[in-house]
Coordinates of C-alpha atoms in Angstrom, one line a residue:
Chain A
M99 CA 206.6 220.6 232.5
I100 CA 209.3 223.4 232.6
P101 CA 207.8 226.8 233.1
L102 CA 207.9 228.8 229.9
V103 CA 206.3 232.1 230.6
L104 CA 206.4 234.5 233.3
T105 CA 203.9 237.4 233.4
V106 CA 204.3 239.9 236.1
R107 CA 201.9 243.0 236.5
V108 CA 202.2 245.9 239.2
L109 CA 199.9 248.6 239.3
A110 CA 200.5 251.1 242.1
Q111 CA 198.5 254.4 242.8
G112 CA 200.4 257.4 241.4
E113 CA 203.0 255.2 239.7
R114 CA 203.4 253.8 236.3
P115 CA 202.1 250.3 235.8
T116 CA 204.7 247.8 235.3
R117 CA 204.1 244.8 232.9
V118 CA 206.7 241.9 232.3
W119 CA 206.0 239.2 229.8
L120 CA 209.3 237.1 230.2
P121 CA 209.6 234.0 227.8
L122 CA 211.4 231.9 230.4
F123 CA 212.1 229.2 227.5
L124 CA 214.7 231.7 226.0
I125 CA 216.2 232.1 229.5
W126 CA 216.7 228.4 229.8
I127 CA 218.2 228.3 226.4
L128 CA 220.8 231.2 227.3
L129 CA 221.4 229.8 230.8
A130 CA 222.0 226.2 229.4
P131 CA 225.7 226.7 228.8
L132 CA 226.1 228.4 232.3
L133 CA 225.2 224.7 233.6
V134 CA 229.0 224.0 232.8
I135 CA 230.1 226.2 235.6
I136 CA 227.2 225.7 237.8
V137 CA 227.1 222.0 238.1
P138 CA 230.7 221.7 239.3
V139 CA 230.1 224.5 241.8
V140 CA 226.8 222.7 243.1
M141 CA 229.0 219.5 243.4
V142 CA 231.6 221.4 245.7
L143 CA 229.5 223.0 247.8
G144 CA 227.5 219.6 248.3
A145 CA 230.6 217.7 249.2
L146 CA 231.6 220.5 251.6
S147 CA 228.1 220.6 253.4
G148 CA 227.6 217.0 253.4
I149 CA 224.4 217.0 250.9
N150 CA 224.4 214.7 247.9
P151 CA 225.0 217.4 245.0
F152 CA 223.0 215.1 242.7
S153 CA 220.1 214.8 244.8
A154 CA 220.2 218.7 245.5
L155 CA 220.1 219.1 241.9
S156 CA 217.3 216.7 241.0
R157 CA 215.2 218.3 243.8
L158 CA 215.9 221.8 242.8
G159 CA 215.1 220.9 239.1
A160 CA 211.9 219.6 240.4
V161 CA 210.8 222.9 242.4
F162 CA 211.6 224.8 238.9
C163 CA 209.3 222.4 237.0
A164 CA 206.6 222.3 239.4
L165 CA 206.5 226.1 239.3
S166 CA 204.4 226.0 236.2
G167 CA 200.6 226.9 236.9
T168 CA 201.5 229.3 239.7
H169 CA 199.3 232.1 239.9
V170 CA 199.2 234.9 242.6
E171 CA 196.9 237.8 242.3
V172 CA 196.4 240.5 245.1
E173 CA 194.4 243.5 244.7
A174 CA 194.4 246.2 247.3
P175 CA 193.0 249.6 247.0
D176 CA 196.3 251.4 246.4
A177 CA 198.1 248.6 244.4
S178 CA 197.8 245.3 242.7
V179 CA 200.0 242.7 241.9
F180 CA 199.6 239.9 239.2
V181 CA 202.1 237.2 239.0
H182 CA 201.6 234.0 236.6
I183 CA 203.8 231.4 235.6
T184 CA 202.6 229.2 232.4
Chain B
M81 CA 175.0 198.4 237.2
S82 CA 173.0 201.2 235.7
E83 CA 169.3 200.8 234.8
D84 CA 170.3 201.2 231.2
R85 CA 172.8 198.7 231.1
R86 CA 170.3 196.4 232.9
Q87 CA 167.8 196.8 230.0
I88 CA 170.2 196.1 227.3
L89 CA 171.3 192.9 229.0
G90 CA 167.7 192.1 229.5
M91 CA 167.0 192.7 225.7
L92 CA 169.8 190.6 224.8
A93 CA 168.7 187.8 227.1
E94 CA 165.2 187.9 225.5
G95 CA 166.8 187.6 221.8
K96 CA 165.5 191.3 221.0
I97 CA 169.1 192.4 220.1
T98 CA 172.4 190.6 219.1
A99 CA 175.2 190.4 221.2
D100 CA 177.0 193.0 218.9
E101 CA 174.3 195.5 218.9
A102 CA 174.3 195.0 222.8
E103 CA 178.0 195.8 222.7
R104 CA 177.4 198.8 220.6
L105 CA 174.6 199.9 222.9
I106 CA 176.9 199.5 226.0
A107 CA 179.8 201.3 224.4
A108 CA 177.4 204.2 223.4
L109 CA 176.5 204.5 227.3
G110 CA 180.3 205.3 228.3
E111 CA 180.4 202.3 230.4
P112 CA 183.2 199.8 230.6
T113 CA 182.6 196.5 228.7
G114 CA 184.3 193.1 228.7
P115 CA 185.0 190.2 231.3
Y116 CA 187.4 192.5 233.3
A117 CA 184.9 195.7 233.3
D118 CA 184.8 196.7 236.9
P119 CA 181.1 197.9 237.5
R120 CA 182.1 199.7 240.8
P121 CA 182.9 203.2 240.6
D122 CA 186.3 204.3 241.2
P123 CA 186.5 204.8 245.0
R124 CA 189.6 207.3 244.4
P125 CA 188.5 210.9 243.8
S126 CA 190.4 212.6 241.1
R127 CA 193.7 214.0 242.4
A128 CA 193.8 217.7 243.2
K129 CA 196.1 219.8 241.0
Y130 CA 196.1 223.1 242.7
L131 CA 196.0 224.4 246.3
R132 CA 193.8 227.8 246.2
V133 CA 193.6 230.5 248.6
V134 CA 191.0 233.0 247.8
V135 CA 190.6 236.1 250.4
D136 CA 188.1 238.6 249.9
S137 CA 188.2 241.3 252.2
N138 CA 185.9 244.6 252.8
D139 CA 188.3 246.2 255.3
P140 CA 187.2 249.9 256.3
S141 CA 190.5 251.0 254.4
G142 CA 189.2 249.6 251.4
P143 CA 188.4 246.2 249.5
A144 CA 191.2 244.0 249.0
K145 CA 191.5 240.6 247.1
V146 CA 194.0 237.7 247.0
N147 CA 194.0 234.9 244.7
V148 CA 196.6 232.5 245.1
R149 CA 197.1 229.1 242.9
V150 CA 199.7 227.0 244.0
P151 CA 200.3 223.6 242.1
M152 CA 200.3 220.5 244.2
Q153 CA 203.4 219.3 242.4
L154 CA 205.3 222.4 243.9
L155 CA 204.1 221.0 247.5
R156 CA 205.4 217.7 246.7
A157 CA 208.8 219.2 245.3
G158 CA 209.1 221.6 248.3
V159 CA 208.6 218.6 250.8
R160 CA 211.2 216.7 249.1
L161 CA 213.7 219.6 249.0
S162 CA 213.2 220.0 252.9
A163 CA 214.8 216.6 253.1
L164 CA 218.0 218.1 251.9
L165 CA 218.1 220.5 255.0
P166 CA 221.3 220.1 257.2
V167 CA 220.5 218.8 260.6
Q168 CA 221.4 222.0 262.3
A169 CA 219.0 224.0 260.0
R170 CA 216.3 221.8 260.6
E171 CA 216.5 222.1 264.1
Q172 CA 216.5 225.7 263.9
I173 CA 213.3 225.7 262.0
N174 CA 211.8 223.0 264.4
A175 CA 212.8 225.5 267.2
A176 CA 211.3 228.4 265.3
L177 CA 208.0 226.5 264.7
A178 CA 207.9 225.5 268.1
R179 CA 208.2 229.2 269.5
Q180 CA 205.3 230.1 267.2
G181 CA 202.9 227.6 268.8
M182 CA 203.7 224.5 266.1
P183 CA 205.5 222.0 267.7
F184 CA 206.3 220.2 264.5
D185 CA 209.4 217.8 263.6
L186 CA 210.5 218.5 260.0
S187 CA 212.5 215.3 260.3
Q188 CA 209.3 213.4 260.4
L189 CA 208.5 214.6 257.0
R190 CA 209.7 211.7 254.8
P191 CA 209.1 211.2 251.2
E192 CA 207.1 207.9 251.9
N193 CA 204.6 209.7 253.8
L194 CA 204.4 212.4 251.7
E195 CA 202.0 211.1 249.0
D196 CA 199.5 210.5 251.8
L197 CA 200.0 214.0 253.2
V198 CA 199.2 215.6 249.9
D199 CA 196.3 213.2 248.9
Q200 CA 194.8 214.1 252.5
L201 CA 195.6 218.2 251.5
S202 CA 193.0 217.3 248.6
D203 CA 190.1 216.9 251.1
L204 CA 190.9 220.0 252.8
T205 CA 188.6 222.7 252.6
V206 CA 188.8 225.9 255.1
D207 CA 186.1 228.6 254.9
V208 CA 186.2 231.7 257.1
D209 CA 183.5 234.0 257.2
D210 CA 184.2 237.2 258.8
S211 CA 182.1 240.6 258.7
H212 CA 185.2 242.0 257.0
A213 CA 186.6 239.3 255.2
K214 CA 186.1 236.0 253.6
V215 CA 188.8 233.3 253.3
R216 CA 188.5 230.2 251.5
V217 CA 191.6 227.5 251.1
F218 CA 190.5 224.4 249.0
C219 CA 192.0 222.2 246.4
E220 CA 190.9 222.0 242.8

């Protein structure tokens, strides 16, 4: 399943807390038209570097899809970071 | 065969219950029925979905906590992606790993060995207990 929501929270001592809730599904929809540009660029770069562009695209896609469920939480005395991908 | 299942089959053999009743009772136990039901437990453990790293530190500078959950699927995808690395880049990475005391050849990491590797990771558990920190690496 593709990642749908990214949640980021950064709390640092003496600074304003940052909370970001990013609906990734909207970004995917917005980026979809850009694929028309990205795919030929990847094809050319792949051909120049000797990498199969179809394989590269599918494997990169697999990495993006696998990001769903990632959770990183770090709490230190002076700062804390929370990243969650749903 | 479980004791309950044995009792039900015994009652069926003695004629105390009908075959339909025995089937319903066995189904209620949640055990497989029918001629192809395998009475042995599944030897494969359920596959782990996440790799977890939990660090609980009580450093003199202050307590710190780290909680990381990485999907196993991401590890699989990452290893597959590494197969796309150009030979020169792979050699440089191998050399850098060797310098750090990890003589590992990335080219040996083949997709056909990947499932075995990730399956073995499922059994991995690392527990480090220190006076100032506690580290746990495990799969769930």
